Coordinates of C-alpha atoms in Angstrom, one line a residue:
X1 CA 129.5 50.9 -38.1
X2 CA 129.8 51.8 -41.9
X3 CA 132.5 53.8 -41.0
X4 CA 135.7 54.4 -43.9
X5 CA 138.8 54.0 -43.8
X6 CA 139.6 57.5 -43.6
X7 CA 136.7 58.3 -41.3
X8 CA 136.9 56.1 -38.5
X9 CA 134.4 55.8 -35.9
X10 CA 132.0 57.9 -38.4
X11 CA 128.9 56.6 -40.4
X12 CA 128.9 56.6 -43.9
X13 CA 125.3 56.2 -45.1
X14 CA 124.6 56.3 -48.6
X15 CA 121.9 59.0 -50.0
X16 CA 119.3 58.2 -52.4
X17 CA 120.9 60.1 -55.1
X18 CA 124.4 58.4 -54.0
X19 CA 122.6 55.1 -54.9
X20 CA 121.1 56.2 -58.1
X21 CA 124.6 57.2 -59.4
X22 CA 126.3 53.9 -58.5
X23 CA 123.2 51.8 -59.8
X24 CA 123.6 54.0 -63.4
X25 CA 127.5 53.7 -63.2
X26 CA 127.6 49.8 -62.8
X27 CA 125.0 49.6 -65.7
X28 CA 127.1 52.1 -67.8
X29 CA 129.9 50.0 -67.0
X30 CA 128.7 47.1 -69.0
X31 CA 129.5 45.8 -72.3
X32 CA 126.8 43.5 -72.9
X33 CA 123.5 42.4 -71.4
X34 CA 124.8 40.7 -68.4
X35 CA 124.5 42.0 -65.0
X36 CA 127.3 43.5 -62.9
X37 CA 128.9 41.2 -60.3
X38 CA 128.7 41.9 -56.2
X39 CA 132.1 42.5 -56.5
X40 CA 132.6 44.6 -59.1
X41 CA 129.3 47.2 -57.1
X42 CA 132.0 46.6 -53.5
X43 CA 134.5 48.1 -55.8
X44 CA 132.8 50.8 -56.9
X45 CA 131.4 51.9 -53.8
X46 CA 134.1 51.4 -51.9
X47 CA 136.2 54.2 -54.5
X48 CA 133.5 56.6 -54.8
X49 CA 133.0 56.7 -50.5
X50 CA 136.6 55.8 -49.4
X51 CA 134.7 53.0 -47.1
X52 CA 136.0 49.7 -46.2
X53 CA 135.2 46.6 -48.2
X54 CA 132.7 45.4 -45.3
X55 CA 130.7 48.4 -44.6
X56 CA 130.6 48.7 -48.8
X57 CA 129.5 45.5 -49.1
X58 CA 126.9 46.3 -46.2
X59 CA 126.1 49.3 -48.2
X60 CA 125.4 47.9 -51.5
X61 CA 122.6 44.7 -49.6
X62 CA 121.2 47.3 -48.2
X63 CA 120.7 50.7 -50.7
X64 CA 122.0 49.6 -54.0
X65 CA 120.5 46.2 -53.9
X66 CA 116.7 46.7 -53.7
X67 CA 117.1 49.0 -56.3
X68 CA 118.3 46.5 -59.1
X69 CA 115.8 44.1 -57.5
X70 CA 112.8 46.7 -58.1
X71 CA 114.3 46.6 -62.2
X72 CA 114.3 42.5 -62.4
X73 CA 118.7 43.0 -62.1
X74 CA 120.0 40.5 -59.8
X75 CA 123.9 41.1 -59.2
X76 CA 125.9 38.2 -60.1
X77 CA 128.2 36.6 -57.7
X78 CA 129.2 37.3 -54.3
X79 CA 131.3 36.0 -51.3
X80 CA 129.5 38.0 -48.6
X81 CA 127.1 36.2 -46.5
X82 CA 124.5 39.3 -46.9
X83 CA 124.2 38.4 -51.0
X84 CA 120.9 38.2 -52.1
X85 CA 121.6 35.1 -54.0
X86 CA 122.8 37.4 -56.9
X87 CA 123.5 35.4 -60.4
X88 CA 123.6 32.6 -58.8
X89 CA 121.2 29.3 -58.3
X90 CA 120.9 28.6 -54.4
X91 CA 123.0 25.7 -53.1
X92 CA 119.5 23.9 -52.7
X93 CA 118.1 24.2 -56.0
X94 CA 122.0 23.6 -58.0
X95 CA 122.2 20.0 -55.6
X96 CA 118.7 19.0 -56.8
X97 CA 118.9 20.0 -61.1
X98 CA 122.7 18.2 -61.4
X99 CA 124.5 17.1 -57.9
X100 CA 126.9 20.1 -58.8
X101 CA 127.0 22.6 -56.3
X102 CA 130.5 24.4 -57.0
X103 CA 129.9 27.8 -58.1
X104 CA 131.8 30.7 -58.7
X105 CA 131.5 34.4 -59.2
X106 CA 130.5 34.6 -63.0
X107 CA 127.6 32.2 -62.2
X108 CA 128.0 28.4 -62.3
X109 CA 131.1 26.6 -62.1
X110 CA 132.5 25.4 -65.2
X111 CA 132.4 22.1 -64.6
X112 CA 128.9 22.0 -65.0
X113 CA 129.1 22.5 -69.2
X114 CA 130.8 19.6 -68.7
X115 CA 128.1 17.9 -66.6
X116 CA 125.0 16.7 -68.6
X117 CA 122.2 17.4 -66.2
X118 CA 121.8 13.0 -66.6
X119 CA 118.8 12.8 -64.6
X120 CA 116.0 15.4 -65.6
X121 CA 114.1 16.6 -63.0
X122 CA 110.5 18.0 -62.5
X123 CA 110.6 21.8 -61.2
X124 CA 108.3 24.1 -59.6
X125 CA 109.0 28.1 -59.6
X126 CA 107.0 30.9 -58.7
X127 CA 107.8 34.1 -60.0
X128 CA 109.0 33.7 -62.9
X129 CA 108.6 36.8 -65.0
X130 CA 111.4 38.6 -63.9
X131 CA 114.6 38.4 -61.8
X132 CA 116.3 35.5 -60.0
X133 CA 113.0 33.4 -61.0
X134 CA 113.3 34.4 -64.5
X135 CA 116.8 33.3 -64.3
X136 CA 115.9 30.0 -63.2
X137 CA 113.3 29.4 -65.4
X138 CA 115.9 29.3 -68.6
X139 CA 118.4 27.7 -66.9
X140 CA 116.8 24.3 -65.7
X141 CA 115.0 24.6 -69.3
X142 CA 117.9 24.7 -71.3
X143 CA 119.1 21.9 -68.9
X144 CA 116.3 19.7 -70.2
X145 CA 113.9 19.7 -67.2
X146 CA 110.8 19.8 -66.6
X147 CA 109.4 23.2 -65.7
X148 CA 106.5 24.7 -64.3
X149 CA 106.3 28.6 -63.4
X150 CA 104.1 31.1 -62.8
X151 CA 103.8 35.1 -62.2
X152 CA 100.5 37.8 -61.8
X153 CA 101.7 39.6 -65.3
X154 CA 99.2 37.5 -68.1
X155 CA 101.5 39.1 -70.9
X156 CA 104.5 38.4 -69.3
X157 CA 103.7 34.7 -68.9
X158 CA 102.4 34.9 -72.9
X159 CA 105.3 36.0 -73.8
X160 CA 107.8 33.7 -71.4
X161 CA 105.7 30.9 -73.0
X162 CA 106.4 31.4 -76.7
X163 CA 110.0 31.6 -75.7
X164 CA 109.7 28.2 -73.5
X165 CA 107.2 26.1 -75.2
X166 CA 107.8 22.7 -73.2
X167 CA 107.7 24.8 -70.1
X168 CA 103.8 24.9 -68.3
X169 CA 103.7 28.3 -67.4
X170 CA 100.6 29.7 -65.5
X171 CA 99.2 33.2 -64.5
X172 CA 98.8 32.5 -60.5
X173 CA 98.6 34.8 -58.1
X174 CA 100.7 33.1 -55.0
X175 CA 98.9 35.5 -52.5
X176 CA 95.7 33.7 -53.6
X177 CA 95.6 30.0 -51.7
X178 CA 93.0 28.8 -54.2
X179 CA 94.8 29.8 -57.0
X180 CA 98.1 27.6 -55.9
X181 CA 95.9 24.9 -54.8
X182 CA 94.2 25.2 -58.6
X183 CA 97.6 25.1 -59.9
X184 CA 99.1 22.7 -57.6
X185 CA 96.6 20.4 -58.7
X186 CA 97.1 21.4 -62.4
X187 CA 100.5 20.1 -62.3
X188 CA 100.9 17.5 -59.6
X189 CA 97.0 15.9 -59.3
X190 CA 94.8 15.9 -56.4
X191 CA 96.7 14.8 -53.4
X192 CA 94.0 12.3 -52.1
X193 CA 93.7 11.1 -55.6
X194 CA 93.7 6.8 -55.4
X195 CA 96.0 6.6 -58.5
X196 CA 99.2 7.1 -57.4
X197 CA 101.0 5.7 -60.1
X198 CA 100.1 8.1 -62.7
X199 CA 100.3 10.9 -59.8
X200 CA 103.2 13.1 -61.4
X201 CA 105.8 13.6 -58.5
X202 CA 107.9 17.2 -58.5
X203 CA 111.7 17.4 -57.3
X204 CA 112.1 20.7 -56.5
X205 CA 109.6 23.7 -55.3
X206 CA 111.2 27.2 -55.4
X207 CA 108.5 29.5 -54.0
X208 CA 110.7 33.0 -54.9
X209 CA 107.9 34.8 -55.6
X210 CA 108.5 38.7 -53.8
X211 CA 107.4 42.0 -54.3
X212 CA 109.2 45.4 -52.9
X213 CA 106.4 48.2 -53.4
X214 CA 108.5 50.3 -50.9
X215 CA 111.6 50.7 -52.7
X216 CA 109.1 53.3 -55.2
X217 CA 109.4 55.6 -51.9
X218 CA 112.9 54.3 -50.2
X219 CA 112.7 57.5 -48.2
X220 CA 109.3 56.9 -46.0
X221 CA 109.6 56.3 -42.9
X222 CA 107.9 53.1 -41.6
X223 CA 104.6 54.5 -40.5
X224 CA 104.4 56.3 -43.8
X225 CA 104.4 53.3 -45.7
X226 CA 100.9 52.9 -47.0
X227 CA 98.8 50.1 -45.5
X228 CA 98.0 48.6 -48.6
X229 CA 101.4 48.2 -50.1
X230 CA 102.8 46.8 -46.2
X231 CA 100.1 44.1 -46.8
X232 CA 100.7 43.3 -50.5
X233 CA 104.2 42.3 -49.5
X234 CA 103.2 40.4 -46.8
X235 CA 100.8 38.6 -48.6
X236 CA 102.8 37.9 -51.6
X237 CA 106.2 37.0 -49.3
X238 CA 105.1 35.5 -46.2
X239 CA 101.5 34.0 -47.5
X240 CA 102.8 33.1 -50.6
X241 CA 105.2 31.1 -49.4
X242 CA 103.0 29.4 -46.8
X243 CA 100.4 28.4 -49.6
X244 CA 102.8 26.8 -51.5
X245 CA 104.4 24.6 -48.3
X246 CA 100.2 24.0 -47.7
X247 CA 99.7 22.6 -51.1
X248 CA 103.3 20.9 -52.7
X249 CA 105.1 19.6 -49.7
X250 CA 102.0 17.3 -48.7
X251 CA 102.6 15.8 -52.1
X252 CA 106.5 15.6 -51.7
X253 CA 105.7 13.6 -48.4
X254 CA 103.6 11.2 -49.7
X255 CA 105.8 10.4 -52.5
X256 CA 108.5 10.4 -50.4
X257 CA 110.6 12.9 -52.6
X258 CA 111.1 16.4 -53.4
X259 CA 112.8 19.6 -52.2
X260 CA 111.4 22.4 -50.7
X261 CA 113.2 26.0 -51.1
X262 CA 112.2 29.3 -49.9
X263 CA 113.7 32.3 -51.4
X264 CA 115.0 34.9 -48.9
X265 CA 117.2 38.2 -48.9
X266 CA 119.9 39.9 -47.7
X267 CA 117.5 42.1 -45.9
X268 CA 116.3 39.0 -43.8
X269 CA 119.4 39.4 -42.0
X270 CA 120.0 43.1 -42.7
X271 CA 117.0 45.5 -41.8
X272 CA 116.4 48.7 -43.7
X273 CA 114.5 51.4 -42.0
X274 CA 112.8 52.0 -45.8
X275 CA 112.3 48.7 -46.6
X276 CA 110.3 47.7 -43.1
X277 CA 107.7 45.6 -44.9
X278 CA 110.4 43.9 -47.2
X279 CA 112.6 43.0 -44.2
X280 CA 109.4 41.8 -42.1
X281 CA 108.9 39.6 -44.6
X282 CA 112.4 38.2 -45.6
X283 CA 112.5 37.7 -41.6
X284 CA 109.8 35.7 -41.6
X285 CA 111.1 33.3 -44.3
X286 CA 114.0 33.4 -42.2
X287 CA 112.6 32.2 -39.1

């Protein structure tokens, strides 16, 4: 029950305009170009609605959220176990790039400018052009690894790539399987090539490619959700995840090595009668 303090026993939903207001406050509310923490959008909400810390925090995964995540804004931080992996670098991907996986709510842990990422890794991201994968694409760069990355948006990548030169960056649609197998194949080799030795072996997969059409109409009901856009996320979040298992972790099998890490949400555990397609999807990944 997102029920307040003060109201007791009474829901507390959060309208669209509510969410609006708190998403321009918290960006108001910055000094610079980093994003606000979790913490700092519990605090807000849980002043402007008089609701406890919990239901706020249940408020913010599952209105204020997909809103950020619809402008490439990925809150920073968290120590609720809805967080949508916010600023952070999942536990998964921080163990493989530097065997550091302390982190704390401003990002990662300290210790880690002190820890010279000794062994240099070979990564794979999809979605790189904007968010969390965007994120993670300058931070295991400027770590000295090898990265790979793609996104749909041609200029995007154009532009990522000037910025990244070492990186091999690729316009791939993930939804497409013969696109990933194409670029699977572009960075790894053929997996039933005979030369193994020059086969070049990846460490870490992150498929966190996602789309959120929906959250353009947050107040449509499920069965007004147009068809096209219920598939697009399925295809991009469920299928895209599946073609990259199909075509990477065969490779990391053979070679005996690699991680494999599939990026979910908040809403996987959370649903969201507006974001139906969104949590069908995260579900999935869940499952």
């Amino acid at each position: 029950d997102d029920a307040g303090s003060g109201t007791r026993g009474k829901k507390r939903l959060m309208s669209e305009e509510d969410v609006r207001r708190i998403v321009q406050e918290l960006k108001e509310g910055k000094d610079d170009s980093s994003p606000p923490s979790r913490n700092e959008a519990v605090d807000l909400i849980v002043k402007r609605f008089g609701l406890t810390r919990q239901a706020a925090s249940r408020q913010l995964t599952r209105h204020v959220m997909p809103m950020f995540h619809n402008e490439g804004i990925y809150l920073v931080g968290g120590d609720n176990a809805e967080d949508d992996a916010g600023g952070k670098l999942p536990a998964a991907a921080q163990q493989q790039a530097d065997g550091v996986t302390t982190m704390t709510e401003t990002g990662v842990d300290d210790d880690i400018t002190t820890t010279i990422h000794q062994t240099k890794r070979s990564i794979v991201i999809s979605g790189v052009t904007s968010g969390l994968g965007r994120a993670l694409l300058g931070y295991f760069y400027n770590h000295g690894h090898t990265v790979a990355g793609c996104g749909r948006r041609v200029g995007e990548i154009q532009a990522l790539q000037a910025q990244f030169p070492n990186a091999k960056l690729s316009a791939v649609d993930v939804s497409n399987d013969k696109s990933v197998q194409l670029w699977a194949d572009t960075i790894c080799g053929g997996v039933n090539d005979d030369d193994h030795e020059n086969e070049r072996k990846v460490d870490l997969v992150i498929a966190n490619a996602g789309i959120s059409p929906e959250t353009m109409h947050q107040t449509k009901a499920a069965w007004e959700v147009p068809r096209q856009d219920f598939d697009d996320t399925i295809d991009v979040n469920i299928k895209g995840v599946s073609n990259m298992i199909r075509h990477f972790v065969p490779r990391m099998i053979k070679n005996n090595v690699g991680t494999f890490v599939a990026m979910s949400s908040g809403l996987g555990r959370s649903p969201n009668p507006h974001h139906v397609a969104y949590c069908a999807s995260k579900w999935a990944v869940e499952g």
